[in-house]
Short mmCIF file of C-alpha atoms and ligand atoms in Angstrom, two decimals:
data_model
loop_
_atom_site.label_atom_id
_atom_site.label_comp_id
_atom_site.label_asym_id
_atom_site.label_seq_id
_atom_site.Cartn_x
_atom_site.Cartn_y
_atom_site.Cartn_z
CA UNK A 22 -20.05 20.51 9.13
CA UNK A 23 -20.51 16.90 9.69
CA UNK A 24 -18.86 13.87 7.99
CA UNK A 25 -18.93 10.11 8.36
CA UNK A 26 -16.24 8.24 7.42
CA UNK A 27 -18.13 4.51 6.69
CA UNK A 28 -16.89 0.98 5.51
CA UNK A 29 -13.24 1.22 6.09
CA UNK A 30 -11.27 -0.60 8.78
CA UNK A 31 -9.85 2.00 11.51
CA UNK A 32 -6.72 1.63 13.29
CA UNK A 33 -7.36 1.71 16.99
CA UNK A 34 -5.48 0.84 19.89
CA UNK A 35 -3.05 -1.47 18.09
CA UNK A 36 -5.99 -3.12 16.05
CA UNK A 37 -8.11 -2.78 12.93
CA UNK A 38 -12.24 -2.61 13.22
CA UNK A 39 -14.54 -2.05 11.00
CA UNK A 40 -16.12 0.96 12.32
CA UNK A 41 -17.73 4.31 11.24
CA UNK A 42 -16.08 7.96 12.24
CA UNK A 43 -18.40 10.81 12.82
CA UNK A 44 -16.97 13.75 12.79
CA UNK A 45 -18.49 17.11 14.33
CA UNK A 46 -16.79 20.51 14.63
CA UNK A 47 -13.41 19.67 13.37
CA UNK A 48 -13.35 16.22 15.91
CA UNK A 49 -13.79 12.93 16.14
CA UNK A 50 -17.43 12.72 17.75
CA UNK A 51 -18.08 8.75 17.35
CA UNK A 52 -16.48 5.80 16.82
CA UNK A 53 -19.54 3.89 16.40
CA UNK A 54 -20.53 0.65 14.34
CA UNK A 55 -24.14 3.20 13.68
CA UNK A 56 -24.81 4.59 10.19
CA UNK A 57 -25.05 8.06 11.51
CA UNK A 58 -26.59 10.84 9.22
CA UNK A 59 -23.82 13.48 8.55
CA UNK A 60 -23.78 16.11 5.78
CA UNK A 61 -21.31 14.22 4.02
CA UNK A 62 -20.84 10.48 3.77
CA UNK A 63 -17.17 9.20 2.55
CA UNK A 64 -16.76 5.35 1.86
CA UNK A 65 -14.04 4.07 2.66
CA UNK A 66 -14.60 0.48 1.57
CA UNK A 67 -11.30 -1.55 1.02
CA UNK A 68 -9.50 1.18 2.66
CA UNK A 69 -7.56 1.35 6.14
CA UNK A 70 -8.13 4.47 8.32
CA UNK A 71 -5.15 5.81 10.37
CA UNK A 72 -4.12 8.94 13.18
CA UNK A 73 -3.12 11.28 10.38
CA UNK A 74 1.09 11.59 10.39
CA UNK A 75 3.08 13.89 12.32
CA UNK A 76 5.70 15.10 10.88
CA UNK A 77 7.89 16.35 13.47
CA UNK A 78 10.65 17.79 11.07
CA UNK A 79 10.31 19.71 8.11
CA UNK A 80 11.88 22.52 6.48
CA UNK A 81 9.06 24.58 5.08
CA UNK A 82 11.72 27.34 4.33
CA UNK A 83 9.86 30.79 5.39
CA UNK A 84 10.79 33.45 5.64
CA UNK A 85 13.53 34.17 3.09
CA UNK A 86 13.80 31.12 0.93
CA UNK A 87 10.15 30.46 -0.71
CA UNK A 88 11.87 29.82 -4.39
CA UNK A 89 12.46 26.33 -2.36
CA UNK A 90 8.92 26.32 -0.57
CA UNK A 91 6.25 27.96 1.11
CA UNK A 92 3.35 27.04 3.71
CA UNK A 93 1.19 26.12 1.08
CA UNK A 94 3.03 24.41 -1.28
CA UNK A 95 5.25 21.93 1.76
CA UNK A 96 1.99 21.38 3.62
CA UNK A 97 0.41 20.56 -0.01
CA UNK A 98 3.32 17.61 -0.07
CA UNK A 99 2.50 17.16 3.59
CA UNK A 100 -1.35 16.30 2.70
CA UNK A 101 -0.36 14.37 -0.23
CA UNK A 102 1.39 12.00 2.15
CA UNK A 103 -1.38 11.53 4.76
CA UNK A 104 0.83 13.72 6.67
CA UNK A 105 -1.47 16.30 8.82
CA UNK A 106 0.79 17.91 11.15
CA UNK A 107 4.38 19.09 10.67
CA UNK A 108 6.89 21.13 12.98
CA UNK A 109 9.09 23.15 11.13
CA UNK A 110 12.73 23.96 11.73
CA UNK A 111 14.36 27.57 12.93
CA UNK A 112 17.05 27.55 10.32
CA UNK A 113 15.01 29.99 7.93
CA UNK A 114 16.09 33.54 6.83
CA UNK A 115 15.67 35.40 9.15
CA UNK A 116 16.28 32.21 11.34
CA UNK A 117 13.40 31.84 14.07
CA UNK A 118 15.40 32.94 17.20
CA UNK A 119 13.45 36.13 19.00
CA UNK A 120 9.52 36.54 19.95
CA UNK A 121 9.01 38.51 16.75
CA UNK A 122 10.41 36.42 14.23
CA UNK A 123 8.26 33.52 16.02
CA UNK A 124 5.42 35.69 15.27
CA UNK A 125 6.34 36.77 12.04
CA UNK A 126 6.66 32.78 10.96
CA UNK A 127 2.97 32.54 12.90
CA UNK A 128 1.90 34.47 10.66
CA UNK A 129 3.36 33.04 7.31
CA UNK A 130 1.79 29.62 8.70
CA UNK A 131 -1.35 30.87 8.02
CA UNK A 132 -1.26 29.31 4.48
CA UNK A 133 -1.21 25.98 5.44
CA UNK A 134 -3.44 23.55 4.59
CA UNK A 135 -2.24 20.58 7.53
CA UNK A 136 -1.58 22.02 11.09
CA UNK A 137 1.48 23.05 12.22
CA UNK A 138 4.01 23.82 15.10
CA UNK A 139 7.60 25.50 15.17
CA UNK A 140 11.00 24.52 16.90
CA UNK A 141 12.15 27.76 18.02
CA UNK A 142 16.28 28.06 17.41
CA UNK A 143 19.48 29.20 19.65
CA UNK A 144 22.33 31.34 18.82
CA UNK A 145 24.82 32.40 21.75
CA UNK A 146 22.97 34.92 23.52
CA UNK A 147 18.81 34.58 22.91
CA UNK A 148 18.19 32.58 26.23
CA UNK A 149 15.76 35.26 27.48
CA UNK A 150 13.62 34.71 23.92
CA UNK A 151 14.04 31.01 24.28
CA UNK A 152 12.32 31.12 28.12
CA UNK A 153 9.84 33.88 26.88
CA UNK A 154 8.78 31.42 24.00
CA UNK A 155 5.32 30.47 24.23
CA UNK A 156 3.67 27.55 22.58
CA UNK A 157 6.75 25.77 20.62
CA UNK A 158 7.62 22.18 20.43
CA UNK A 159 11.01 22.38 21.32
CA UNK A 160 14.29 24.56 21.43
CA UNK A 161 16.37 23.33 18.41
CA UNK A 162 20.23 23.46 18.89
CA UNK A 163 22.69 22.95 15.96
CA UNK A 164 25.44 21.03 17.08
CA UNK A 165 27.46 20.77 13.42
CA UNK A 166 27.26 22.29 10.23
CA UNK A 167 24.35 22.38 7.81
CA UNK A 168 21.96 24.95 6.10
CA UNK A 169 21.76 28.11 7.66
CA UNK A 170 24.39 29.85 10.00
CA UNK A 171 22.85 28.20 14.03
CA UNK A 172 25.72 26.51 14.84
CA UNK A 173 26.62 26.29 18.76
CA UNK A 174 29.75 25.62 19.85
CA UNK A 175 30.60 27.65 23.34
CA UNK A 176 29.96 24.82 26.23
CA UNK A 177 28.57 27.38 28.75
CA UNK A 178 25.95 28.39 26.26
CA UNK A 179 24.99 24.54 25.31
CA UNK A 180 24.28 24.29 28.91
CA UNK A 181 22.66 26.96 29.87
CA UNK A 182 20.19 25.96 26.81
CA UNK A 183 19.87 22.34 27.75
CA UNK A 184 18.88 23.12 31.54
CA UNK A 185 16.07 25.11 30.04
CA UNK A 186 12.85 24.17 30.56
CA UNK A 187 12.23 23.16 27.34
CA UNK A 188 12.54 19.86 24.59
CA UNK A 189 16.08 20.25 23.73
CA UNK A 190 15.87 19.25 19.41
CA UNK A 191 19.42 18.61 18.34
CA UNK A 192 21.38 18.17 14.67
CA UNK A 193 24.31 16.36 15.55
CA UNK A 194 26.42 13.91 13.58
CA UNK A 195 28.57 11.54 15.73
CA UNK A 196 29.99 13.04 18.82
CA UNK A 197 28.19 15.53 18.85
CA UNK A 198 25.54 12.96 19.68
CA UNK A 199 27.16 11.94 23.02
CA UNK A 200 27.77 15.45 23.95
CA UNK A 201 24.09 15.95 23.80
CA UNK A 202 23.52 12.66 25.88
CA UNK A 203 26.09 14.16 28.29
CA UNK A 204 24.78 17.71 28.71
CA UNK A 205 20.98 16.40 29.01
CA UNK A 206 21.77 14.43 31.71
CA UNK A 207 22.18 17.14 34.23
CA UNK A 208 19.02 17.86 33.03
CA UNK A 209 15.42 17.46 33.65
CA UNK A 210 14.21 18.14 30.08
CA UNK A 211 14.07 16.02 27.38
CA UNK A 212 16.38 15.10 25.02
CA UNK A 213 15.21 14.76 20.93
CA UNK A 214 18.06 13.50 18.62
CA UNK A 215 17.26 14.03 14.96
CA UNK A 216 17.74 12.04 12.18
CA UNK A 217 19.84 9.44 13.51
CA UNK A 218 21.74 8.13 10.59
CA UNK A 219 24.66 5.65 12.23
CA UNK A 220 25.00 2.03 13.90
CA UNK A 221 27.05 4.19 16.28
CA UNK A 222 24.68 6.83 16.49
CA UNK A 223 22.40 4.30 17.91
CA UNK A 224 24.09 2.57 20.16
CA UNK A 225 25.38 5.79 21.93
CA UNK A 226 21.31 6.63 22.34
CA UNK A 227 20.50 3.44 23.36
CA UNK A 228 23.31 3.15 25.97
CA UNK A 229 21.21 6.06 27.41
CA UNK A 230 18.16 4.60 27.13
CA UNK A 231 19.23 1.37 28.99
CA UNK A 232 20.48 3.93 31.99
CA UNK A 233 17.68 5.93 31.68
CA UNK A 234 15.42 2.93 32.28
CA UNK A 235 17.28 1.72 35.41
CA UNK A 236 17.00 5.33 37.12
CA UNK A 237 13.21 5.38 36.02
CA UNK A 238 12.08 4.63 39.36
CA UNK A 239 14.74 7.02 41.59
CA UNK A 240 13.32 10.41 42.41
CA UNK A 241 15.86 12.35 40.38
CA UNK A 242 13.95 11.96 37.19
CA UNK A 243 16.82 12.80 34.81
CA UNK A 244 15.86 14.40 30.95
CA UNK A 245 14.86 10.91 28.62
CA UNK A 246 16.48 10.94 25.03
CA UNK A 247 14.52 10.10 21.82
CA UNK A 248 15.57 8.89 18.52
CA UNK A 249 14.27 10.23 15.46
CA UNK A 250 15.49 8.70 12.08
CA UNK A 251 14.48 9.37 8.83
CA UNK A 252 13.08 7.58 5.22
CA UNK A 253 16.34 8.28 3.40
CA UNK A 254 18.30 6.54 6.24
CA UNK A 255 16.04 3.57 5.99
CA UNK A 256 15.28 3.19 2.26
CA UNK A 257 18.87 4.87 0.43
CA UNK A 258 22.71 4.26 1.02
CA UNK A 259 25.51 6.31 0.07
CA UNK A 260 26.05 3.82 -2.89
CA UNK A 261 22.50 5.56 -3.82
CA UNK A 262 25.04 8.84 -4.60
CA UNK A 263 26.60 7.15 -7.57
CA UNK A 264 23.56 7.59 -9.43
CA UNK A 265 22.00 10.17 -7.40
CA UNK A 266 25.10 12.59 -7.28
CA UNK A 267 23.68 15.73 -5.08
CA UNK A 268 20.17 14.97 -4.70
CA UNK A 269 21.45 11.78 -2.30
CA UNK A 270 23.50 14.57 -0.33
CA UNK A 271 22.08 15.56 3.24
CA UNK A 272 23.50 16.07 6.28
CA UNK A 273 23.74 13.99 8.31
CA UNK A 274 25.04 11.83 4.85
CA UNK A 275 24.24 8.45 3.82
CA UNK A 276 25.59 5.42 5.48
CA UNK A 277 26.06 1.73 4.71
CA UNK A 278 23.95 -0.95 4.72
CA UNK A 279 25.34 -2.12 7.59
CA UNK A 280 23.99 1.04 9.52
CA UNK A 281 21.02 0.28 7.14
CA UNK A 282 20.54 -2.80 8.79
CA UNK A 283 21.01 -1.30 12.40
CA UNK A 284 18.16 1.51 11.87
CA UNK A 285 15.64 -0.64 10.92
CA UNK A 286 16.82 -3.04 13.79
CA UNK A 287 16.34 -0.09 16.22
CA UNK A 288 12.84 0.71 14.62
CA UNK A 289 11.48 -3.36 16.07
CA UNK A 290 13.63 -2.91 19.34
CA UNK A 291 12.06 0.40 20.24
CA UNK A 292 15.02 1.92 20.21
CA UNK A 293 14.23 4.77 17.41
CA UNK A 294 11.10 6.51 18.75
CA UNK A 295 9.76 8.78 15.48
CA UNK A 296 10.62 8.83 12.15
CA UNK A 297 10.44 12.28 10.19
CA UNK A 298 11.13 13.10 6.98
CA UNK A 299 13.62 15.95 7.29
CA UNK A 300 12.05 17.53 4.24
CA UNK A 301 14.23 20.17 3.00
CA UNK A 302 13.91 20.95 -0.80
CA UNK A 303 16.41 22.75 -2.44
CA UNK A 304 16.03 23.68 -6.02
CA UNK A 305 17.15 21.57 -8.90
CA UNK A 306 19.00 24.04 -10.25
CA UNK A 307 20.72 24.70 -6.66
CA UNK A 308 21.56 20.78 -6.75
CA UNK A 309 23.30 20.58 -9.48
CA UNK A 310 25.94 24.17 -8.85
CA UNK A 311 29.38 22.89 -7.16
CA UNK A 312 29.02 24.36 -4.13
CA UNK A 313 25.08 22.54 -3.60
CA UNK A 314 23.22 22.66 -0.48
CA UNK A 315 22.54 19.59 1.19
CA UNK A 316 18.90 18.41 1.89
CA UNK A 317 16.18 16.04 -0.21
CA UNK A 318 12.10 16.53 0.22
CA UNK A 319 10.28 13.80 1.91
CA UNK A 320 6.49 14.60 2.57
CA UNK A 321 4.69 13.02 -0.30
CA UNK A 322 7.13 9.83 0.14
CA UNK A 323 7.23 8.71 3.56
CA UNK A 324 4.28 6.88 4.17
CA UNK A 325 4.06 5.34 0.57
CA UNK A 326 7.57 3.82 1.52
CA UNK A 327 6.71 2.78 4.90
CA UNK A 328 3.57 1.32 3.53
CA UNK A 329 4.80 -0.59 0.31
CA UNK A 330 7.71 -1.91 3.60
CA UNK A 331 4.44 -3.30 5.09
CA UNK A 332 3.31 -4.87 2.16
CA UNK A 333 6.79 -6.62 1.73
CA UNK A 334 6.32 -7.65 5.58
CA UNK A 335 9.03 -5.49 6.43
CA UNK A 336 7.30 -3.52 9.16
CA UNK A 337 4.01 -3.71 10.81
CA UNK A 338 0.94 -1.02 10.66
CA UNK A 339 1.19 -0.74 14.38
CA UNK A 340 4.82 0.34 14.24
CA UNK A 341 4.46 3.02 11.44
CA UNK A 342 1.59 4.46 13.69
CA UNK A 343 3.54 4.26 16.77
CA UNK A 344 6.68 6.04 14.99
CA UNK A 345 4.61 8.48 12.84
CA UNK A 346 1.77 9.57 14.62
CA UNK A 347 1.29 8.43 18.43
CA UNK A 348 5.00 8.69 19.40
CA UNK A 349 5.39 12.17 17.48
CA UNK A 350 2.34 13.58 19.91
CA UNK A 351 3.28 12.10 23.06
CA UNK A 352 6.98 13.44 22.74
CA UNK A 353 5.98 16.66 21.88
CA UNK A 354 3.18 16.53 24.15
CA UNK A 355 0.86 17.96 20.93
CA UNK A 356 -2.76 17.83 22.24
CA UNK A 357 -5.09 15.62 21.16
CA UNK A 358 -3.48 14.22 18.41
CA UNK A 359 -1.53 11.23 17.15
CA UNK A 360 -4.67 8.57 17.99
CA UNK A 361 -8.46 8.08 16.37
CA UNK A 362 -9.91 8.64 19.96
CA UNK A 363 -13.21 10.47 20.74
CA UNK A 364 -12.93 14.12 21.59
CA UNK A 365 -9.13 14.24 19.42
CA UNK A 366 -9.01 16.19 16.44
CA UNK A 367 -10.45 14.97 13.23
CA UNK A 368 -7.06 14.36 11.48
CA UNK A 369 -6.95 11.71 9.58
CA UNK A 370 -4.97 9.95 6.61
CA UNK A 371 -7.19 7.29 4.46
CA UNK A 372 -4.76 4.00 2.79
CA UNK A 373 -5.16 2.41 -0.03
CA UNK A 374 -2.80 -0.75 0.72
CA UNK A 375 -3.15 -1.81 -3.05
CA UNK A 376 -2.58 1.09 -4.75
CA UNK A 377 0.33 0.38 -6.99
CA UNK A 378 1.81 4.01 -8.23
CA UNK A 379 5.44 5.28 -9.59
CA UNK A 380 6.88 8.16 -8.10
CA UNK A 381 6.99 10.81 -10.26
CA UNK A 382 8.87 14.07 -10.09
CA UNK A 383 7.11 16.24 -12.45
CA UNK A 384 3.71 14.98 -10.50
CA UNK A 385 5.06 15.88 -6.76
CA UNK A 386 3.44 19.12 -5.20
CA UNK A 387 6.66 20.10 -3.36
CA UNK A 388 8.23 23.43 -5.15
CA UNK A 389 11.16 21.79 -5.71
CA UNK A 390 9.27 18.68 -7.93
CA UNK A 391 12.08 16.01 -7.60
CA UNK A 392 12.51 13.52 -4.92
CA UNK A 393 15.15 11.12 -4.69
CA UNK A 394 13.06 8.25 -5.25
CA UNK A 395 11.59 8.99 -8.85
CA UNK A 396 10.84 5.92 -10.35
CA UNK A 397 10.21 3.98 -7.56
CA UNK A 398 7.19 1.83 -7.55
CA UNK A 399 5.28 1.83 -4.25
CA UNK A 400 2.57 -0.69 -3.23
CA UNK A 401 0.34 1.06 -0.55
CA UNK A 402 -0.50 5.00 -0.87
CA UNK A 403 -2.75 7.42 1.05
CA UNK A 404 -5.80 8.33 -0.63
CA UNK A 405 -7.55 10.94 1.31
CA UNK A 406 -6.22 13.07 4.04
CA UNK A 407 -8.33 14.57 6.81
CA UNK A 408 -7.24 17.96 8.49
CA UNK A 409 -9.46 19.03 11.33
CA UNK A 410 -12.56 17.35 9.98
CA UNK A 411 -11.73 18.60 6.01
CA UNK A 412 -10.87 17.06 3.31
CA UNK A 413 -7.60 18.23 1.88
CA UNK A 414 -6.37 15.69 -0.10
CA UNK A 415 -8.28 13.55 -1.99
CA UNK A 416 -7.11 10.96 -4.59
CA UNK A 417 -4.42 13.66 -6.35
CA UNK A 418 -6.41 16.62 -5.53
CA UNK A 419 -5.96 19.51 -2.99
CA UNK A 420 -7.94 21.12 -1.59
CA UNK A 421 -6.92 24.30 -0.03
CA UNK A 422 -8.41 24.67 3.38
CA UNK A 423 -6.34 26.42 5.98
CA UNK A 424 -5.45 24.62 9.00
CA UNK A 425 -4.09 25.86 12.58
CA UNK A 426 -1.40 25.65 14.63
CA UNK A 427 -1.16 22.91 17.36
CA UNK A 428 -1.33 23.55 21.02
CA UNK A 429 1.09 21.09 23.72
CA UNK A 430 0.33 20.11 27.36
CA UNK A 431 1.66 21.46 30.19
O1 LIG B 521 20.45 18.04 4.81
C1 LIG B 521 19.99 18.88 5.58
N1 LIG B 521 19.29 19.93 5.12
N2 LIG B 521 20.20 18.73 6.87
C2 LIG B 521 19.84 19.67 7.75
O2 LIG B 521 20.04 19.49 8.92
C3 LIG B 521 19.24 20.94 7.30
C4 LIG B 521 18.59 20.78 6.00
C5 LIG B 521 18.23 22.06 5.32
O3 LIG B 521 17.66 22.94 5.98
O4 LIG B 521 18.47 22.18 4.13
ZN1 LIG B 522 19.53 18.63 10.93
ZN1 LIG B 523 16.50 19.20 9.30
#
């Protein structure tokens, strides 16, 4: 199959150009300012063409929790939100710790409509599974509490895991954070900090960074640290739980506006790398028990928040590309994605900067069908997603055409 994607702008090397995408077995063929003949022609007058997202956090919850989610229905969300790869979490039932469960979720992936990775998890004695894993973005270690039972707490085990030859993924909340920073840096890995939530968070990674950048050029190259932070942190604060109750409630929590202020300040300075949604439904009905489970969805709303930010001038195109899509593939070292680049994979999210549309729970194609933003009104939505050279999403309609799962460089 051949398309052409004509009339838009593209996003390419930190620039917009009107040019036309040809796209030939599932890549990008040409980037050409041609009319080339394809089989199918989409215009994309008015429009903006991006790297499709990279979602390089979601909780797609299988096996053993599909009431929340599936495959199909998260990476549904996923295309919704001009999001065309996600990595999903180990903290699943049976959590994703041993070769077989790996292949078990491999094979429950299938459904998916964008493509997909796994972080593979670590309990107290798997390190032979975690150095026989092939083909996963990163080991993910649970440093503090949260959904699912993966917490780590025995200091000879946390290092023997962060000296392996892997991406070390960690949840942490607060000191946790600088134990990470401390363990990776008898290292040679890499260090990936999820959804850093704090001022303080930050300015233990970036103390890091700023010694990380002066030992750049010594031999010893120690294990870098990257900061993911997330759309709740960003657009919510924990005032947001006085109307919100439970569905504002994820771990790590909500902070001030103060740390507000700080993440978004770390998103110009370079000192957050990726932002990822974190999406981890839980049922409306489990929200509202006493004893809820913490977690909101955030596939279908990330980009429509980031992109009604850019309308208000908040942030620029080039830095929701950088954080969403070219930072996500270079960390994880996912090939050829993350950049519209000749010979990369076809995957592709289509904006509509002045679409004007309310988020509605009862329209969202998560299973769980609320979001903590309901009601919102957001300038700037995508309108067509592109998964390996298909069309999966296109103005409010899916289309369900399975997708694969990603390879990384060596
Ligand atoms: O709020 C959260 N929910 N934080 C996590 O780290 C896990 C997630 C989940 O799986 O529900
Ligand atoms: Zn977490
Ligand atoms: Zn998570």
């Amino acid at each position: 199959m051949s398309l052409l994607i004509k009339n838009g702008k593209i996003y390419q090397n930190g620039a917009l150009a009107r040019k036309n995408i040809f796209i030939k077995n599932h890549k990008i063929d040409k980037i050409t300012s041609q009319d080339l003949k394809a089989e199918k022609t989409i215009d994309a007058k008015n429009k903006i063409v991006i790297p499709g997202l990279i979602d390089s956090h979601v909780h797609f919850r299988e096996p053993g929790a599909t009431h929340k989610e599936d495959f199909l229905t998260g990476s549904m969300a996923a295309a919704a939100g001009g999001i065309t790869t996600v990595l999903d979490m180990p903290n699943t039932n049976p959590a994703t710790t041993n070769l077989q469960r790996l292949e078990e979720k491999r094979r429950l992936a299938k459904k998916s409509i964008v493509n997909y990775g796994f972080h593979f998890g670590s309990t107290n004695d798997n390190m032979p599974e975690i150095e026989k894993a092939k083909n996963v973005a990163s080991v993910k270690v649970y440093m503090d509490f949260t959904t699912g039972d993966l917490k780590l707490d025995k200091l000879d085990v946390l290092k023997k895991i962060f000296t392996s030859n892997k991406t070390i993924s960690v949840h942490g909340e607060n000191e946790n954070i600088l134990e990470a920073i401390e363990l990776i840096q008898h290292a040679h890995n890499h260090l990936y900090l999820c959804h850093v939530s704090s001022k303080e968070e930050l300015h233990y990674a970036k103390r890091h960074k700023i010694k990380n950048a002066r030992t750049k050029s010594g031999t010893n190259s120690v294990g870098r640290v990257f900061v993911e932070t997330c759309p709740h942190y960003l657009f919510l604060t924990a005032k947001d739980i006085n109307k919100l109750g439970s569905f504002a409630e994820m771990k790590p929590g909500l902070k001030t506006k103060q740390d507000q202020k700080a993440l978004w300040q770390g998103l110009y300075n370079g000192r957050i790398d990726t932002i990822a949604t974190d999406h981890a439904p839980h049922t409306k009905e489990e929200k509202m028990q006493e004893n809820y489970p913490y977690g909101v969805p955030g596939c279908e709303t990330m980009l429509p928040l980031l992109l009604n930010a850019m309308n208000e001038k908040k942030i620029t195109l080039k830095k929701i590309v950088q954080l969403c899509c070219e930072n996500p593939a270079e960390i994880f070292r996912i090939k050829n994605k993350g950049r519209i680049k000749e010979g990369y994979d076809a995957d592709l999210a289509i904006i509509d900067l002045n679409l004007e549309k309310e988020v509605k729970n009862d329209e969202l194609l998560t299973k769980c069908k609320w979001s903590p933003f309901d009601g919102w009104k957001l300038k700037g939505w995508p309108a067509m997603t592109i998964v390996n050279g298909n069309i999966v999403f296109d103005n409010g309609k899916v289309n369900n055409i399975k997708a694969k799962e990603v390879a990384y460089d060596e």
